[in-house]
Coordinates of C-alpha atoms in Angstrom, one line a residue:
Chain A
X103 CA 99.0 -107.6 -53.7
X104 CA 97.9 -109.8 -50.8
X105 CA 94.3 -109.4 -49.5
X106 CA 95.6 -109.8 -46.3
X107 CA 96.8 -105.9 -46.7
X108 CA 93.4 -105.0 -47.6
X109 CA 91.7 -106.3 -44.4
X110 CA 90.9 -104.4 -41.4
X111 CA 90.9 -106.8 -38.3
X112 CA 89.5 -104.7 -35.3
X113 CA 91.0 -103.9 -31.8
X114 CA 90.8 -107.3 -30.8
X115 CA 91.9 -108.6 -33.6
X116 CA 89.1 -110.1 -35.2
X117 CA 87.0 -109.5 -38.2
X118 CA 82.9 -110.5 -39.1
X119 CA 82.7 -113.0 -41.4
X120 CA 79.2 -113.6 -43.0
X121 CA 78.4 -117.1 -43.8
X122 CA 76.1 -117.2 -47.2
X123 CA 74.8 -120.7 -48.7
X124 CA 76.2 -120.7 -52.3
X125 CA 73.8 -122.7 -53.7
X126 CA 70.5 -120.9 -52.5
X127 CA 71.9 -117.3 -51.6
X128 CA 70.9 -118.1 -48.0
X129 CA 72.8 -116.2 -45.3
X130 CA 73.4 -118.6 -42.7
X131 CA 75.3 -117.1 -40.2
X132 CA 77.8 -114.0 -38.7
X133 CA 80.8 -115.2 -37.0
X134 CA 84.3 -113.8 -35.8
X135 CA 87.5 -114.8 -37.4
X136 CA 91.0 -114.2 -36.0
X137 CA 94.0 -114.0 -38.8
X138 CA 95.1 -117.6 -37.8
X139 CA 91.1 -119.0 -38.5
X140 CA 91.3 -117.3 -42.2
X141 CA 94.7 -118.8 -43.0
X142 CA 93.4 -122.3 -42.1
X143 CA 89.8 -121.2 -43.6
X144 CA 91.9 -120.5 -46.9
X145 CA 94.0 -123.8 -45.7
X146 CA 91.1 -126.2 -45.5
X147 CA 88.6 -125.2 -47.2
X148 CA 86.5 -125.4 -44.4
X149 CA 85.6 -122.5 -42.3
X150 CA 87.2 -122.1 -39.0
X151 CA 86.4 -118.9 -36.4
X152 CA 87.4 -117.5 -33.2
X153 CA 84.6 -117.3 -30.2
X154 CA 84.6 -114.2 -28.5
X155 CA 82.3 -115.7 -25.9
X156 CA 85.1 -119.4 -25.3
X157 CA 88.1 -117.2 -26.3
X158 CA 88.7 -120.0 -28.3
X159 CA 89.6 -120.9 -32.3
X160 CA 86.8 -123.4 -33.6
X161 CA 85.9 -125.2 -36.6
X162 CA 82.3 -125.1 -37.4
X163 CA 81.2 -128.7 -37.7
X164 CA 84.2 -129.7 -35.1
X165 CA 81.2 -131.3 -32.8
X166 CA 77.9 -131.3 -34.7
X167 CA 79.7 -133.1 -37.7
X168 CA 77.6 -129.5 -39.9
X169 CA 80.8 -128.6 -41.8
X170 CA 81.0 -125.5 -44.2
X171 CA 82.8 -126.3 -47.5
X172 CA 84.4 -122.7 -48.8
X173 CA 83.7 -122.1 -52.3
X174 CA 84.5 -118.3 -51.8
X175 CA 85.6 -115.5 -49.9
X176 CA 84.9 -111.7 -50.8
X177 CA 86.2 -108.8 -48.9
X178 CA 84.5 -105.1 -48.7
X179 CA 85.0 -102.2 -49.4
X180 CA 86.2 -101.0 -46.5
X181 CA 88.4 -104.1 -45.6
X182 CA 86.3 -104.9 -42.3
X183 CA 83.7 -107.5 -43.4
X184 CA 84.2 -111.3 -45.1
X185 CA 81.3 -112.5 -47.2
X186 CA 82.5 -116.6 -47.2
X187 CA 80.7 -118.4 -49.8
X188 CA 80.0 -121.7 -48.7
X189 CA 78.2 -125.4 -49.1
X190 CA 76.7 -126.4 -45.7
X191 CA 76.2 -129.9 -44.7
X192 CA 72.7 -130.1 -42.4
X193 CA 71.7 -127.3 -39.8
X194 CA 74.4 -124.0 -39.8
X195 CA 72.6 -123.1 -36.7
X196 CA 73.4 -124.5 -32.9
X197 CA 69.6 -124.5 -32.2
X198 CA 69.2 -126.6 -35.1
X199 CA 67.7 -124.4 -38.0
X200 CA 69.6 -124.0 -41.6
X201 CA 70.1 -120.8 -40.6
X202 CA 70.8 -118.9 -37.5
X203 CA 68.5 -116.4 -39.5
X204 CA 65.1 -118.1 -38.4
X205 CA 63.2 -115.2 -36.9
X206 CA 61.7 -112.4 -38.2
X207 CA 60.2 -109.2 -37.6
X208 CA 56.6 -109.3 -37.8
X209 CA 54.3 -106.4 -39.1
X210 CA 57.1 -103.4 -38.3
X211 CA 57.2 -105.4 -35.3
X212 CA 57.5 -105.3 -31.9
X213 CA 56.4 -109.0 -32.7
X214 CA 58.4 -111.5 -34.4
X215 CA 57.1 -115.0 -36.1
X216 CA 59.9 -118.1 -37.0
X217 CA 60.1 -118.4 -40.7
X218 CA 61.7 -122.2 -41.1
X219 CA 61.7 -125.5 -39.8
X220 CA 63.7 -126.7 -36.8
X221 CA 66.0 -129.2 -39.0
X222 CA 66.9 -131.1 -35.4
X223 CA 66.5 -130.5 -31.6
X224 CA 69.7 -128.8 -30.6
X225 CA 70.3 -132.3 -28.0
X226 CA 70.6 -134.5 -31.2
X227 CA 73.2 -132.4 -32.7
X228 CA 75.5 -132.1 -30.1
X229 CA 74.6 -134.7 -27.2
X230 CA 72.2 -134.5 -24.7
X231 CA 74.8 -133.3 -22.0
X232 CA 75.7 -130.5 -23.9
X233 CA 73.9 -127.0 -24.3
Chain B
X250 CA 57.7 -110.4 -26.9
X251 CA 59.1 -107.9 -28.4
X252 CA 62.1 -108.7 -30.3
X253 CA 63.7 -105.9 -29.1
X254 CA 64.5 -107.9 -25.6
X255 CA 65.9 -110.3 -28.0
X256 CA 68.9 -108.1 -29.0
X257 CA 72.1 -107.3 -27.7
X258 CA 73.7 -104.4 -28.9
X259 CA 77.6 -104.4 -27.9
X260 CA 79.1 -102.3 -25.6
X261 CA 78.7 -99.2 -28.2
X262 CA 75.2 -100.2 -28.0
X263 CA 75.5 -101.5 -31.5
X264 CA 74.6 -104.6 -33.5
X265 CA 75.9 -105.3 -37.0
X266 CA 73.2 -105.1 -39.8
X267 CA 73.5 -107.6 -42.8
X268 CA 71.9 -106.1 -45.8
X269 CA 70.7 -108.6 -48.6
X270 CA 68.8 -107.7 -52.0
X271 CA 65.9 -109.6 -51.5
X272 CA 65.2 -110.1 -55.4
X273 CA 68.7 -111.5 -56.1
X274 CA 70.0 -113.0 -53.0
X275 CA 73.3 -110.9 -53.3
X276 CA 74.4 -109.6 -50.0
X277 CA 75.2 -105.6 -50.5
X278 CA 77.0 -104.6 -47.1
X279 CA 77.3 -104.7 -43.6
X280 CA 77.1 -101.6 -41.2
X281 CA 75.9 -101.0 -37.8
X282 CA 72.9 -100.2 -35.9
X283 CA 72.0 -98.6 -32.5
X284 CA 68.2 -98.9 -31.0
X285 CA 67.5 -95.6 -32.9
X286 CA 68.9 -96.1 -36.1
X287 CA 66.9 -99.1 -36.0
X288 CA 63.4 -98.0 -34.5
X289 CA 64.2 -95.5 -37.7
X290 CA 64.7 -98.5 -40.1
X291 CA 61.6 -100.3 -38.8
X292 CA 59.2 -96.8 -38.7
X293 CA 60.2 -95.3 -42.4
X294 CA 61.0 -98.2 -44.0
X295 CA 64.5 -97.4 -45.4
X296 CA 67.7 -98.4 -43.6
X297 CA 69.3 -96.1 -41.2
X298 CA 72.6 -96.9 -39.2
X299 CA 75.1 -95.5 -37.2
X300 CA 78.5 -94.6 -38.6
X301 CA 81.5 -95.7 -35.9
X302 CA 83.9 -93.5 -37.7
X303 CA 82.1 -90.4 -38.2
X304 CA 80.1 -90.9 -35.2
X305 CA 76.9 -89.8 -36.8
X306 CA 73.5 -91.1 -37.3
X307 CA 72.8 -91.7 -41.5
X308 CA 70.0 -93.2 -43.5
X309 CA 71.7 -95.0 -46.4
X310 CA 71.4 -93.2 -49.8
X311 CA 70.6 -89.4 -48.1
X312 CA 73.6 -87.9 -50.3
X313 CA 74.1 -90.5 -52.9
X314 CA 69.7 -91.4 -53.5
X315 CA 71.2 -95.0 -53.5
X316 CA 68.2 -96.3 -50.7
X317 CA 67.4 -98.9 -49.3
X318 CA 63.5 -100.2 -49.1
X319 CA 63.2 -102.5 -45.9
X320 CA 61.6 -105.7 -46.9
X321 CA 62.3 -108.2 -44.2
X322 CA 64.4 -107.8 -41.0
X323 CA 65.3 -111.2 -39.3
X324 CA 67.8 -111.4 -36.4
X325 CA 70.0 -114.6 -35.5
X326 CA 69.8 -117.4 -32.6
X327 CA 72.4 -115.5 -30.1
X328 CA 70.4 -111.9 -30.5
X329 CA 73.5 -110.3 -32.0
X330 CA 73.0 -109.6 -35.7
X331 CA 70.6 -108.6 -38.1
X332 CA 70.2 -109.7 -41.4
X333 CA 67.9 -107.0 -43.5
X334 CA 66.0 -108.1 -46.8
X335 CA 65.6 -105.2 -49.3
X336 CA 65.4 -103.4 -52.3
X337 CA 68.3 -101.6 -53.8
X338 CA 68.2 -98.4 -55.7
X339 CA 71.3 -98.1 -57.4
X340 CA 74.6 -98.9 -56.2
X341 CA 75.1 -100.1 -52.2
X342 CA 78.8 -99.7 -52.4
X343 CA 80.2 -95.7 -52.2
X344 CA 83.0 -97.1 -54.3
X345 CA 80.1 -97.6 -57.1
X346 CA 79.3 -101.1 -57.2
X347 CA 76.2 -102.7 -57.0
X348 CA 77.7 -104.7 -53.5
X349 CA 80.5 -103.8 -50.7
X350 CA 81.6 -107.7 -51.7
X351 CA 83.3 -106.8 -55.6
X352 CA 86.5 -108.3 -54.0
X353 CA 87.2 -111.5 -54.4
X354 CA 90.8 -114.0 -52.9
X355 CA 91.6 -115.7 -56.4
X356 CA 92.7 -119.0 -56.2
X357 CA 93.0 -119.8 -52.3
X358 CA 94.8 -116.2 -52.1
X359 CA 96.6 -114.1 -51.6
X360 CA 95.4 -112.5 -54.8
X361 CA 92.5 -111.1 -55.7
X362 CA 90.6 -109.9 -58.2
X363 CA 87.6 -107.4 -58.6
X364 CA 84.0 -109.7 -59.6
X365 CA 81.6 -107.2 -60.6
X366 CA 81.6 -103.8 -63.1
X367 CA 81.4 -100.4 -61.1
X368 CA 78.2 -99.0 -62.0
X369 CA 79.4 -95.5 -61.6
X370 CA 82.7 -93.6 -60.7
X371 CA 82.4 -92.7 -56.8
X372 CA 82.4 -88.7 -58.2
X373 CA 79.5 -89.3 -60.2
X374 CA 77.4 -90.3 -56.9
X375 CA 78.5 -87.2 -54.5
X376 CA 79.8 -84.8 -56.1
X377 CA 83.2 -84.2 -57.2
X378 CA 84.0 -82.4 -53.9
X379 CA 83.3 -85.3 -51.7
X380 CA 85.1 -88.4 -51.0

């Protein structure tokens, strides 16, 4: 039986694909892939998404050069989420950190501390032009 | 700041919740939040979400005892996840498995296979009556 006939892609389409560092167990990221971005994920072995926010199918690394090497993709229960195992090369986050993961609730909160360092300043990843 | 003006909940008013076992690094599920279920999480210290098909508020484990003991919640760069460090009592999965994620695609897909024993038989954790 395909896996594909056990997934759930929502109303759009899509379905959340968590990014976890196979080497450490770090998460790194949640992002939104469309069928086409899994069949060239499973295609590449790099991890490609859809942005709900372009409307548009990416490659994560395409710009910043921070590729995600697939070592393997889980499906759960239910069909509706993608735990990708990966090996990241430098920051998984846009604002520079490993992990998009960099801030936490502090004491039950309302206050929240940053837990890691800023790998690079988001202009040296992507060009000082860009955001 | 409160972190709370850092979130966006969607336009359910919800925000999907990664749960991670802190001690092991494995990631156990993914469900969804609104404010209360998480002002819940973050005042009782066990997760609480919202379910989108039964359209009911639910603290994880209230049928099966399979809770969740909040150690960490951290939320990513765009404001639009959560990623929640805890402690597992038994199994996450309603299917009986210690994660969601027991599904593996086998060899760059479309196969699969199942990566992890079932702890217990879904009757054994509600009730022979229940799904």
């Amino acid at each position: 039986m395909s896996f594909f006939e056990q997934l759930k892609f929502n109303a759009d389409g899509l379905i959340p694909a968590i990014v976890q560092e196979q080497s450490t167990g770090r998460v790194l990221m949640m992002a939104w892939m469309n069928r086409a971005s899994l069949e060239t994920t499973l295609a590449t072995g790099k991890t490609h998404f859809w942005s709900r926010s372009r409307k548009k199918f990416w490659m994560k690394g395409e710009t910043s050069g921070h590729i995600q090497a697939v070592k393997d993709i889980a499906f759960d229960c239910d069909g509706d989420t993608l735990l990708i195992q990966v090996e990241q090369t430098g920051a998984a986050c846009h604002e520079g950190y490993r992990s998009c993961f960099f801030r936490s609730v502090e004491n039950g909160g309302p206050s929240f501390k940053i837990t890691e360092p800023q790998l690079k300043p988001p202009g040296d990843i992507y060009g000082k032009g860009q955001p």
